[in-house]
Amino acid sequence: MTGRSLHTMGQQHDRRSWAEPWKIKMVEPLRMTTREQREAALREAGHNTFLLRSEDVYIDLLTDSGTSAMSDRQWAGMMLGDEAYAGSRNYYRLEAAIQRFYGYRYIVPTHQGRGAEHLISQTLIKPGDHVPGNMYFTTTRLHQELAGATFHDVIIDEAHDPQDLHPFKGNVDLAKLAALIDEVGAEKIPYVSLAGTVNMAGGQPVSMANVRAVKELCDRHGIRVLLDATRMVENALFIAEREEGYAGRSIAEILLEFCSYTDGAWMSAKKDHLVNIGGWLAVNDQTVFEELRNLVVVYEGLHTYGGMAGRDMEALAIGIEEAVQDDHVRSRVGQVRYLGELLTEWDIPIVQPVGGHAIFLDARRFYPHLAQDLFPAQTLAAELYLDSGIRSMERGIASAGRNPVTGDHNRPKLELTRLTIPRRVYTQAHMDVVAESVKACYDSRESARGLVMRYEPKYLRFFQARFDPL
Ligand code: P70
């Protein structure tokens, strides 16, 4: 560790002193395990980190979804739950918060993101339709396919190259989108599925110029632009940092402008919004809203709770406001960047530039001796757990599933292991421990031998698949 010239978080933001904009009021003890215990736990979990018990995990970087720490205000809000079946006061607070910070007119609450994806897909997609998007997301694409659509990746090529330093690797390639419109016809495209940031590309942002251009192109063809707003707050910070004309603008202003170029959004509130459960859908078109509001009662619950308790909606309404505070977003993304800089300093292959919510280890370059069919990223997640009890997630060939027509594996260019940082949960010292464990795995990389899949479920196989070591 000698000779490292790291920027502190303060230096990253041109300030002399800087720290997390919160202090800790309640703690949850962590449990450390022995290597023997971890070997047994991993075997029992079929070498799949989704199947580990949380008790057997030391630092849990599986996901930033539902794992954030709520604030004292959010916990206080939990006591103000109005648990009326219909017309809960908390619903109206939630509706007002979404209207204020995202700018959409009509709101439908759901229990989490995929509930919203299900409703919007079933409402807008007809069998035989085509949905273009800036890289696939697992649940998003599955709901589009289940509704009868074919998904088309129209992200810029740079997004598929972990070493390309493009500042907005989440951007839509307008030529690819225009070519698809020409090929299948605008009437077969119910909407463009735009995500900010792009999870599977490494948490990479979309620029304001790009969303504006996508909107212009789509308006000419009468195609809607719908936003997966799950990590849009983080996207807004990258715009402030990297896009001309946005320096010094607040996260809230940028978020509102970005959303104004879209016709609606779905949200997994378990990320940006600092709650353990929740989601929503929002649109500006009243007819679409009425269909969504009708369908929500079939699958989620009445349209004033959509699967959430009143107290959940209150914590969410408060979380939305906390999520757009500039200091919070800088601290959150700054912590991810700090871990990224440590690993970069040690020449460990990660996706660059570092994205908003996670570090993505590049398992192809980590394990150049492993063929993709031996699940290098899954192997790395297992090795990291064995080394230190840190839990990460595969985002490679296992996550990509199979081609619905040919039945063969989808083989994505990106074969990544994700270290996802929950919001307001871990300290910088935890980040140091994580970096040291990744380094230990990197130093012993030649001994990794890969995995074979012994059990494969039909849907979203990565959640429940089981593997054997080779
Ligand atoms: C993650 C979580 C969820 C998610 C997302 C984006 C960009 C929609 C959703 C769905 C949880 C997850 C989901 C599938 C595989 C692994 C992990 N992402 N859009 O960890 O929202 O989970 O609330 O139904 O990232 O990245 P929800």
Short mmCIF file of C-alpha atoms and ligand atoms in Angstrom, two decimals:
data_model
loop_
_atom_site.label_atom_id
_atom_site.label_comp_id
_atom_site.label_asym_id
_atom_site.label_seq_id
_atom_site.Cartn_x
_atom_site.Cartn_y
_atom_site.Cartn_z
CA MET A 1 0.00 0.00 0.00
CA THR A 2 3.04 2.27 0.02
CA GLY A 3 3.34 5.13 -2.40
CA ARG A 4 -0.36 5.48 -3.11
CA SER A 5 -1.40 8.99 -3.96
CA LEU A 6 -5.13 8.72 -3.53
CA HIS A 7 -7.50 11.61 -3.55
CA THR A 8 -9.54 11.84 -0.39
CA MET A 9 -13.24 12.33 -0.94
CA GLY A 10 -12.80 15.98 -0.09
CA GLN A 11 -10.13 16.47 -2.73
CA GLN A 12 -12.38 14.81 -5.28
CA HIS A 13 -14.82 17.64 -4.73
CA ASP A 14 -12.35 20.51 -4.43
CA ARG A 15 -12.91 20.93 -0.73
CA ARG A 16 -10.39 20.77 2.04
CA SER A 17 -12.48 18.81 4.49
CA TRP A 18 -15.35 16.60 3.65
CA ALA A 19 -17.11 13.62 5.18
CA GLU A 20 -20.36 11.69 5.03
CA PRO A 21 -23.21 14.18 5.59
CA TRP A 22 -24.66 12.08 8.44
CA LYS A 23 -23.66 10.51 11.74
CA ILE A 24 -24.50 7.06 13.02
CA LYS A 25 -27.30 6.71 15.58
CA MET A 26 -27.88 2.97 15.60
CA VAL A 27 -25.52 0.12 14.73
CA GLU A 28 -25.95 -3.44 13.53
CA PRO A 29 -23.06 -5.74 14.52
CA LEU A 30 -21.26 -7.60 11.74
CA ARG A 31 -20.28 -11.24 12.05
CA MET A 32 -16.92 -12.52 10.88
CA THR A 33 -16.57 -16.16 9.87
CA THR A 34 -13.68 -18.57 9.44
CA ARG A 35 -12.56 -19.87 6.08
CA GLU A 36 -13.92 -23.34 6.98
CA GLN A 37 -17.34 -21.86 7.75
CA ARG A 38 -17.33 -19.99 4.45
CA GLU A 39 -16.35 -23.08 2.49
CA ALA A 40 -19.29 -24.97 3.99
CA ALA A 41 -21.69 -22.08 3.41
CA LEU A 42 -20.62 -21.66 -0.21
CA ARG A 43 -21.00 -25.37 -0.90
CA GLU A 44 -24.47 -25.34 0.60
CA ALA A 45 -25.33 -22.29 -1.54
CA GLY A 46 -24.31 -24.05 -4.76
CA HIS A 47 -21.59 -21.43 -5.28
CA ASN A 48 -24.31 -18.85 -5.86
CA THR A 49 -24.07 -15.75 -3.63
CA PHE A 50 -27.88 -15.27 -3.91
CA LEU A 51 -28.28 -18.53 -1.99
CA LEU A 52 -26.04 -17.60 0.96
CA ARG A 53 -27.60 -16.76 4.28
CA SER A 54 -27.00 -13.15 5.20
CA GLU A 55 -25.79 -14.34 8.63
CA ASP A 56 -22.80 -15.93 6.90
CA VAL A 57 -21.84 -12.68 5.13
CA TYR A 58 -19.38 -10.11 6.52
CA ILE A 59 -19.71 -7.10 4.18
CA ASP A 60 -22.77 -7.43 1.99
CA LEU A 61 -22.24 -5.91 -1.45
CA LEU A 62 -24.76 -8.13 -3.21
CA THR A 63 -26.95 -5.17 -4.05
CA ASP A 64 -27.83 -1.58 -3.26
CA SER A 65 -31.50 -2.55 -3.52
CA GLY A 66 -33.51 -2.20 -0.33
CA THR A 67 -30.29 -2.29 1.68
CA SER A 68 -29.85 1.41 2.41
CA ALA A 69 -30.03 2.92 5.89
CA MET A 70 -33.11 5.04 6.49
CA SER A 71 -32.74 8.38 8.23
CA ASP A 72 -34.20 9.34 11.61
CA ARG A 73 -36.84 11.34 9.71
CA GLN A 74 -37.81 8.32 7.64
CA TRP A 75 -38.09 6.14 10.76
CA ALA A 76 -40.22 8.82 12.39
CA GLY A 77 -42.35 8.81 9.25
CA MET A 78 -42.94 5.07 9.70
CA MET A 79 -44.95 5.96 12.81
CA LEU A 80 -47.24 8.17 10.74
CA GLY A 81 -48.53 5.33 8.58
CA ASP A 82 -52.17 5.74 7.65
CA GLU A 83 -53.10 2.12 7.02
CA ALA A 84 -56.52 2.82 5.54
CA TYR A 85 -57.23 0.45 2.66
CA ALA A 86 -58.23 3.35 0.43
CA GLY A 87 -57.07 6.94 0.19
CA SER A 88 -54.20 6.77 2.71
CA ARG A 89 -52.77 10.17 3.60
CA ASN A 90 -49.28 8.78 2.92
CA TYR A 91 -50.21 8.01 -0.68
CA TYR A 92 -50.99 11.68 -1.33
CA ARG A 93 -47.65 12.67 0.22
CA LEU A 94 -45.91 10.19 -2.08
CA GLU A 95 -47.81 11.43 -5.12
CA ALA A 96 -46.85 15.04 -4.32
CA ALA A 97 -43.16 14.13 -3.86
CA ILE A 98 -42.99 12.35 -7.23
CA GLN A 99 -44.79 15.19 -8.99
CA ARG A 100 -42.48 17.74 -7.40
CA PHE A 101 -39.14 16.06 -8.03
CA TYR A 102 -39.81 14.05 -11.22
CA GLY A 103 -42.46 16.27 -12.77
CA TYR A 104 -44.86 13.56 -14.01
CA ARG A 105 -48.59 14.06 -13.77
CA TYR A 106 -50.10 10.68 -12.86
CA ILE A 107 -48.73 8.19 -10.32
CA VAL A 108 -49.35 4.47 -9.72
CA PRO A 109 -47.67 2.91 -6.65
CA THR A 110 -46.24 -0.63 -6.85
CA HIS A 111 -44.51 -2.93 -4.37
CA GLN A 112 -41.14 -2.63 -6.18
CA GLY A 113 -39.63 -2.00 -9.61
CA ARG A 114 -40.59 -5.23 -11.32
CA GLY A 115 -44.22 -4.75 -10.29
CA ALA A 116 -44.14 -1.47 -12.22
CA GLU A 117 -42.32 -3.12 -15.15
CA HIS A 118 -44.99 -5.78 -15.31
CA LEU A 119 -47.85 -3.25 -15.45
CA ILE A 120 -46.27 -0.95 -18.04
CA SER A 121 -45.23 -3.88 -20.26
CA GLN A 122 -48.68 -5.51 -20.16
CA THR A 123 -50.37 -2.17 -20.82
CA LEU A 124 -48.30 -0.89 -23.74
CA ILE A 125 -46.80 -3.95 -25.50
CA LYS A 126 -48.63 -6.09 -28.04
CA PRO A 127 -47.28 -9.49 -29.16
CA GLY A 128 -44.87 -8.96 -32.08
CA ASP A 129 -43.76 -5.51 -30.86
CA HIS A 130 -40.14 -4.38 -30.53
CA VAL A 131 -38.65 -2.52 -27.57
CA PRO A 132 -35.30 -0.73 -28.01
CA GLY A 133 -33.32 0.10 -24.89
CA ASN A 134 -29.91 1.27 -23.69
CA MET A 135 -28.71 -2.21 -22.76
CA TYR A 136 -30.97 -4.84 -21.23
CA PHE A 137 -31.81 -5.18 -17.59
CA THR A 138 -32.76 -8.68 -16.41
CA THR A 139 -36.25 -8.07 -14.97
CA THR A 140 -37.07 -5.25 -17.39
CA ARG A 141 -36.35 -7.35 -20.49
CA LEU A 142 -38.12 -10.39 -19.08
CA HIS A 143 -41.36 -8.43 -18.56
CA GLN A 144 -41.07 -6.98 -22.05
CA GLU A 145 -40.57 -10.48 -23.48
CA LEU A 146 -43.40 -11.97 -21.43
CA ALA A 147 -45.69 -9.30 -22.92
CA GLY A 148 -44.66 -10.45 -26.42
CA ALA A 149 -41.92 -7.98 -27.39
CA THR A 150 -38.42 -8.51 -28.74
CA PHE A 151 -35.80 -6.42 -26.96
CA HIS A 152 -33.13 -4.58 -29.00
CA ASP A 153 -29.98 -3.17 -27.44
CA VAL A 154 -29.37 0.31 -28.93
CA ILE A 155 -26.73 1.53 -26.50
CA ILE A 156 -23.52 3.03 -27.94
CA ASP A 157 -20.78 0.46 -28.69
CA GLU A 158 -18.47 2.03 -26.08
CA ALA A 159 -20.75 0.67 -23.34
CA HIS A 160 -19.71 -2.88 -24.15
CA ASP A 161 -16.02 -2.10 -23.69
CA PRO A 162 -15.03 -2.02 -20.00
CA GLN A 163 -11.93 0.07 -20.77
CA ASP A 164 -13.50 2.77 -22.91
CA LEU A 165 -13.51 6.09 -21.02
CA HIS A 166 -16.54 7.67 -22.74
CA PRO A 167 -18.13 9.98 -20.11
CA PHE A 168 -21.69 8.91 -20.99
CA LYS A 169 -21.50 5.21 -21.72
CA GLY A 170 -25.24 4.90 -21.09
CA ASN A 171 -26.12 6.92 -24.20
CA VAL A 172 -28.43 5.62 -26.89
CA ASP A 173 -26.84 5.22 -30.31
CA LEU A 174 -29.26 7.30 -32.39
CA ALA A 175 -28.22 5.59 -35.61
CA LYS A 176 -29.03 2.17 -34.15
CA LEU A 177 -32.40 3.46 -32.95
CA ALA A 178 -33.21 5.07 -36.30
CA ALA A 179 -32.23 1.87 -38.12
CA LEU A 180 -34.56 -0.19 -35.93
CA ILE A 181 -37.44 2.24 -36.56
CA ASP A 182 -36.80 1.90 -40.31
CA GLU A 183 -36.61 -1.87 -40.11
CA VAL A 184 -39.67 -2.73 -38.00
CA GLY A 185 -41.76 0.46 -38.32
CA ALA A 186 -42.65 2.98 -35.62
CA GLU A 187 -46.07 1.40 -35.04
CA LYS A 188 -44.34 -1.75 -33.75
CA ILE A 189 -42.37 0.20 -31.15
CA PRO A 190 -44.57 1.07 -28.17
CA TYR A 191 -41.76 2.87 -26.36
CA VAL A 192 -38.04 3.32 -25.98
CA SER A 193 -36.87 1.80 -22.70
CA LEU A 194 -34.31 4.28 -21.42
CA ALA A 195 -32.43 3.68 -18.17
CA GLY A 196 -30.37 6.23 -16.25
CA THR A 197 -27.87 5.07 -15.03
CA VAL A 198 -27.35 1.79 -16.91
CA ASN A 199 -26.92 -0.97 -14.36
CA MET A 200 -25.54 -3.75 -16.58
CA ALA A 201 -23.04 -1.41 -18.25
CA GLY A 202 -21.52 -0.58 -14.86
CA GLY A 203 -23.79 2.18 -13.58
CA GLN A 204 -23.01 4.41 -16.56
CA PRO A 205 -24.90 7.67 -17.18
CA VAL A 206 -26.93 9.09 -20.06
CA SER A 207 -26.25 12.71 -21.01
CA MET A 208 -28.87 15.42 -21.17
CA ALA A 209 -28.00 16.01 -24.83
CA ASN A 210 -28.65 12.35 -25.56
CA VAL A 211 -32.07 12.14 -23.90
CA ARG A 212 -33.05 15.34 -25.69
CA ALA A 213 -32.01 13.87 -29.04
CA VAL A 214 -33.78 10.56 -28.33
CA LYS A 215 -36.94 12.49 -27.50
CA GLU A 216 -36.71 14.52 -30.73
CA LEU A 217 -36.27 11.41 -32.85
CA CYS A 218 -39.10 9.59 -31.08
CA ASP A 219 -41.45 12.58 -31.32
CA ARG A 220 -40.99 12.58 -35.10
CA HIS A 221 -42.20 8.97 -35.17
CA GLY A 222 -44.83 9.14 -32.44
CA ILE A 223 -42.90 6.78 -30.14
CA ARG A 224 -42.95 7.25 -26.35
CA VAL A 225 -39.77 7.54 -24.29
CA LEU A 226 -40.11 5.81 -20.92
CA LEU A 227 -37.46 6.07 -18.25
CA ASP A 228 -36.25 3.47 -15.81
CA ALA A 229 -35.56 6.09 -13.13
CA THR A 230 -34.16 3.63 -10.58
CA ARG A 231 -30.76 5.37 -10.26
CA MET A 232 -31.57 8.63 -12.04
CA VAL A 233 -30.41 10.75 -9.10
CA GLU A 234 -26.90 9.33 -9.54
CA ASN A 235 -27.17 9.96 -13.28
CA ALA A 236 -27.93 13.61 -12.49
CA LEU A 237 -24.66 13.94 -10.55
CA PHE A 238 -22.66 12.70 -13.54
CA ILE A 239 -24.39 15.31 -15.72
CA ALA A 240 -23.44 18.02 -13.21
CA GLU A 241 -19.83 16.81 -13.21
CA ARG A 242 -19.32 16.03 -16.90
CA GLU A 243 -21.74 17.86 -19.16
CA GLU A 244 -21.17 21.37 -20.39
CA GLY A 245 -23.62 23.85 -18.98
CA TYR A 246 -24.58 21.80 -15.92
CA ALA A 247 -21.73 22.54 -13.49
CA GLY A 248 -23.15 24.12 -10.36
CA ARG A 249 -26.71 23.10 -11.14
CA SER A 250 -28.49 21.19 -8.40
CA ILE A 251 -29.31 17.49 -8.62
CA ALA A 252 -32.99 18.35 -8.27
CA GLU A 253 -32.93 20.77 -11.22
CA ILE A 254 -31.10 18.32 -13.47
CA LEU A 255 -33.41 15.47 -12.53
CA LEU A 256 -36.49 17.51 -13.36
CA GLU A 257 -35.10 18.63 -16.71
CA PHE A 258 -34.10 15.08 -17.68
CA CYS A 259 -37.53 13.69 -16.86
CA SER A 260 -39.15 16.46 -18.90
CA TYR A 261 -37.78 14.77 -22.06
CA THR A 262 -39.59 11.53 -21.21
CA ASP A 263 -43.24 10.53 -21.23
CA GLY A 264 -43.19 8.57 -18.02
CA ALA A 265 -41.06 6.40 -15.77
CA TRP A 266 -40.94 3.30 -13.65
CA MET A 267 -39.01 3.13 -10.46
CA SER A 268 -37.47 0.64 -8.10
CA ALA A 269 -37.57 2.96 -5.09
CA LYS A 270 -35.35 0.47 -3.21
CA LYS A 271 -32.30 2.21 -4.70
CA ASP A 272 -32.17 6.02 -5.02
CA HIS A 273 -35.07 6.54 -2.62
CA LEU A 274 -33.43 5.07 0.47
CA VAL A 275 -36.20 2.66 1.45
CA ASN A 276 -36.25 -1.07 2.01
CA ILE A 277 -39.26 -1.69 -0.23
CA GLY A 278 -41.31 0.27 -2.75
CA GLY A 279 -41.78 1.32 -6.33
CA TRP A 280 -43.91 3.39 -8.64
CA LEU A 281 -44.97 4.17 -12.17
CA ALA A 282 -45.66 7.63 -13.50
CA VAL A 283 -47.01 8.86 -16.83
CA ASN A 284 -48.28 12.08 -18.34
CA ASP A 285 -50.90 10.48 -20.61
CA GLN A 286 -54.25 10.20 -18.89
CA THR A 287 -55.54 7.27 -20.97
CA VAL A 288 -52.44 5.19 -20.27
CA PHE A 289 -52.71 6.14 -16.60
CA GLU A 290 -56.29 4.91 -16.40
CA GLU A 291 -55.29 1.53 -17.85
CA LEU A 292 -52.37 1.24 -15.44
CA ARG A 293 -54.52 2.22 -12.50
CA ASN A 294 -57.01 -0.43 -13.48
CA LEU A 295 -54.35 -3.15 -13.83
CA VAL A 296 -52.62 -2.33 -10.53
CA VAL A 297 -55.65 -3.58 -8.60
CA VAL A 298 -55.30 -6.98 -10.29
CA TYR A 299 -51.64 -7.59 -9.44
CA GLU A 300 -50.45 -5.24 -6.68
CA GLY A 301 -53.27 -3.75 -4.62
CA LEU A 302 -55.58 -0.75 -4.64
CA HIS A 303 -54.26 2.26 -6.60
CA THR A 304 -53.57 4.22 -3.41
CA TYR A 305 -51.13 1.66 -2.00
CA GLY A 306 -50.04 -0.74 -4.79
CA GLY A 307 -48.55 -3.34 -2.43
CA MET A 308 -46.97 -0.93 0.05
CA ALA A 309 -48.07 -0.28 3.62
CA GLY A 310 -48.99 3.33 4.45
CA ARG A 311 -45.81 3.60 6.54
CA ASP A 312 -43.72 2.41 3.57
CA MET A 313 -45.19 5.18 1.43
CA GLU A 314 -44.40 7.77 4.10
CA ALA A 315 -40.75 6.65 4.37
CA LEU A 316 -40.59 6.71 0.58
CA ALA A 317 -42.03 10.22 0.29
CA ILE A 318 -39.37 11.44 2.75
CA GLY A 319 -36.66 9.38 1.01
CA ILE A 320 -37.40 11.03 -2.35
CA GLU A 321 -36.60 14.43 -0.88
CA GLU A 322 -33.44 13.20 0.89
CA ALA A 323 -32.28 11.43 -2.27
CA VAL A 324 -31.91 14.64 -4.26
CA GLN A 325 -29.81 16.51 -1.68
CA ASP A 326 -26.52 17.40 -3.34
CA ASP A 327 -24.34 16.46 -0.35
CA HIS A 328 -25.96 13.06 -0.11
CA VAL A 329 -25.46 12.20 -3.77
CA ARG A 330 -21.85 13.40 -3.76
CA SER A 331 -21.08 11.34 -0.69
CA ARG A 332 -22.74 8.25 -2.13
CA VAL A 333 -21.05 8.37 -5.52
CA GLY A 334 -17.82 9.61 -3.89
CA GLN A 335 -17.62 6.48 -1.76
CA VAL A 336 -18.00 4.24 -4.81
CA ARG A 337 -15.33 6.28 -6.58
CA TYR A 338 -12.96 5.97 -3.60
CA LEU A 339 -13.12 2.17 -3.82
CA GLY A 340 -12.64 2.38 -7.58
CA GLU A 341 -9.55 4.54 -7.20
CA LEU A 342 -7.98 2.10 -4.75
CA LEU A 343 -8.48 -0.79 -7.15
CA THR A 344 -7.29 1.24 -10.12
CA GLU A 345 -4.16 2.19 -8.21
CA TRP A 346 -3.46 -1.53 -7.75
CA ASP A 347 -4.02 -2.28 -11.47
CA ILE A 348 -7.02 -4.45 -10.83
CA PRO A 349 -9.24 -4.65 -13.93
CA ILE A 350 -12.56 -2.87 -13.35
CA VAL A 351 -15.10 -1.17 -15.59
CA GLN A 352 -14.00 2.41 -16.26
CA PRO A 353 -15.10 5.06 -15.70
CA VAL A 354 -16.44 4.02 -12.29
CA GLY A 355 -20.24 4.26 -12.26
CA GLY A 356 -22.71 5.42 -9.66
CA HIS A 357 -23.70 2.47 -7.51
CA ALA A 358 -21.03 -0.18 -7.77
CA ILE A 359 -17.59 -1.31 -8.80
CA PHE A 360 -17.71 -3.89 -11.55
CA LEU A 361 -14.71 -6.22 -11.64
CA ASP A 362 -13.83 -7.27 -15.17
CA ALA A 363 -13.76 -11.05 -14.80
CA ARG A 364 -12.56 -11.57 -18.38
CA ARG A 365 -9.32 -9.75 -17.64
CA PHE A 366 -9.19 -11.06 -14.07
CA TYR A 367 -9.32 -14.66 -15.29
CA PRO A 368 -8.10 -14.63 -18.91
CA HIS A 369 -7.52 -18.40 -18.65
CA LEU A 370 -11.23 -19.16 -18.05
CA ALA A 371 -13.62 -19.61 -21.00
CA GLN A 372 -16.89 -17.68 -20.63
CA ASP A 373 -18.85 -20.95 -20.40
CA LEU A 374 -16.98 -21.66 -17.14
CA PHE A 375 -18.69 -18.63 -15.53
CA PRO A 376 -15.66 -16.46 -14.70
CA ALA A 377 -17.70 -13.73 -12.96
CA GLN A 378 -19.60 -16.28 -10.88
CA THR A 379 -16.26 -17.86 -10.00
CA LEU A 380 -14.88 -14.51 -8.88
CA ALA A 381 -17.91 -13.85 -6.67
CA ALA A 382 -17.34 -17.24 -5.03
CA GLU A 383 -13.60 -16.64 -4.55
CA LEU A 384 -14.19 -13.23 -2.99
CA TYR A 385 -16.66 -14.71 -0.54
CA LEU A 386 -14.21 -17.48 0.37
CA ASP A 387 -11.41 -14.98 0.94
CA SER A 388 -13.21 -12.58 3.27
CA GLY A 389 -16.95 -13.16 3.53
CA ILE A 390 -17.68 -10.25 1.19
CA ARG A 391 -20.75 -10.93 -0.93
CA SER A 392 -20.89 -9.69 -4.53
CA MET A 393 -23.06 -10.54 -7.56
CA GLU A 394 -22.44 -12.10 -10.96
CA ARG A 395 -23.35 -9.90 -13.94
CA GLY A 396 -22.20 -11.96 -16.88
CA ILE A 397 -23.21 -15.08 -18.76
CA ALA A 398 -25.37 -16.49 -15.94
CA SER A 399 -27.32 -13.21 -15.65
CA ALA A 400 -27.73 -12.92 -19.43
CA GLY A 401 -29.83 -16.12 -19.58
CA ARG A 402 -30.71 -17.86 -22.81
CA ASN A 403 -31.91 -16.68 -26.20
CA PRO A 404 -35.68 -17.35 -26.18
CA VAL A 405 -35.58 -18.53 -29.84
CA THR A 406 -32.40 -20.64 -30.06
CA GLY A 407 -32.17 -21.72 -26.41
CA ASP A 408 -28.40 -21.14 -26.38
CA HIS A 409 -26.69 -19.06 -23.67
CA ASN A 410 -26.65 -15.35 -24.36
CA ARG A 411 -22.93 -14.55 -24.22
CA PRO A 412 -22.59 -10.87 -23.23
CA LYS A 413 -19.38 -9.00 -23.95
CA LEU A 414 -19.36 -7.83 -20.36
CA GLU A 415 -18.48 -10.59 -17.89
CA LEU A 416 -18.56 -8.71 -14.59
CA THR A 417 -18.66 -9.21 -10.84
CA ARG A 418 -20.49 -6.39 -9.11
CA LEU A 419 -19.50 -4.92 -5.75
CA THR A 420 -22.60 -2.89 -5.00
CA ILE A 421 -22.46 -0.25 -2.31
CA PRO A 422 -25.59 0.25 -0.16
CA ARG A 423 -26.34 3.89 0.65
CA ARG A 424 -25.37 5.32 4.06
CA VAL A 425 -24.43 1.86 5.43
CA TYR A 426 -20.68 1.22 5.21
CA THR A 427 -17.72 3.43 6.05
CA GLN A 428 -14.52 4.15 4.21
CA ALA A 429 -12.76 1.56 6.40
CA HIS A 430 -15.09 -1.08 5.00
CA MET A 431 -14.10 0.04 1.51
CA ASP A 432 -10.44 -0.52 2.43
CA VAL A 433 -11.20 -4.06 3.61
CA VAL A 434 -13.06 -4.74 0.36
CA ALA A 435 -10.19 -3.45 -1.75
CA GLU A 436 -7.69 -5.61 0.13
CA SER A 437 -9.79 -8.74 -0.37
CA VAL A 438 -10.17 -8.08 -4.10
CA LYS A 439 -6.39 -7.66 -4.25
CA ALA A 440 -5.88 -11.01 -2.49
CA CYS A 441 -8.12 -12.72 -5.07
CA TYR A 442 -6.25 -10.97 -7.87
CA ASP A 443 -2.91 -12.15 -6.53
CA SER A 444 -4.11 -15.78 -6.50
CA ARG A 445 -6.07 -15.51 -9.76
CA GLU A 446 -4.18 -18.25 -11.59
CA SER A 447 -5.51 -20.93 -9.28
CA ALA A 448 -9.19 -20.25 -10.17
CA ARG A 449 -10.67 -23.09 -12.19
CA GLY A 450 -14.25 -22.12 -13.01
CA LEU A 451 -17.71 -23.58 -12.40
CA VAL A 452 -20.29 -25.77 -14.13
CA MET A 453 -24.01 -25.11 -13.77
CA ARG A 454 -25.73 -28.09 -12.21
CA TYR A 455 -29.25 -26.65 -11.73
CA GLU A 456 -30.84 -24.02 -13.96
CA PRO A 457 -34.29 -22.54 -13.30
CA LYS A 458 -36.41 -21.28 -16.17
CA TYR A 459 -36.78 -17.60 -15.29
CA LEU A 460 -33.98 -15.23 -14.15
CA ARG A 461 -31.73 -18.24 -13.62
CA PHE A 462 -28.93 -16.35 -11.85
CA PHE A 463 -31.07 -15.96 -8.71
CA GLN A 464 -31.42 -19.68 -8.02
CA ALA A 465 -28.94 -21.57 -10.22
CA ARG A 466 -26.50 -23.96 -8.52
CA PHE A 467 -22.91 -24.57 -9.57
CA ASP A 468 -20.17 -27.10 -8.90
CA PRO A 469 -16.48 -26.25 -8.93
CA LEU A 470 -14.53 -27.82 -11.78
C1 P70 B 1 -30.10 -4.78 -8.37
C2 P70 B 1 -31.61 -4.73 -8.25
C3 P70 B 1 -33.31 -3.91 -9.75
C4 P70 B 1 -33.70 -3.10 -10.89
C5 P70 B 1 -32.77 -2.27 -11.56
C6 P70 B 1 -33.17 -1.52 -12.67
C7 P70 B 1 -32.22 -0.64 -13.40
C8 P70 B 1 -35.35 -2.36 -12.46
C9 P70 B 1 -35.00 -3.14 -11.36
C10 P70 B 1 -36.04 -4.03 -10.73
C11 P70 B 1 -32.24 -6.04 -7.87
C12 P70 B 1 -31.94 -7.12 -8.83
C13 P70 B 1 -32.82 -7.41 -9.85
C14 P70 B 1 -32.52 -8.40 -10.77
C15 P70 B 1 -31.31 -9.07 -10.67
C16 P70 B 1 -30.45 -8.81 -9.64
C17 P70 B 1 -30.76 -7.84 -8.73
N1 P70 B 1 -32.11 -4.15 -9.47
N2 P70 B 1 -34.45 -1.59 -13.09
O1 P70 B 1 -29.49 -5.37 -7.47
O2 P70 B 1 -36.46 -3.47 -9.54
O3 P70 B 1 -35.71 -5.15 -7.82
O4 P70 B 1 -37.33 -3.32 -7.26
O5 P70 B 1 -38.04 -5.22 -8.68
O6 P70 B 1 -31.49 -2.20 -11.16
O7 P70 B 1 -29.52 -4.21 -9.31
P1 P70 B 1 -36.91 -4.34 -8.27
#
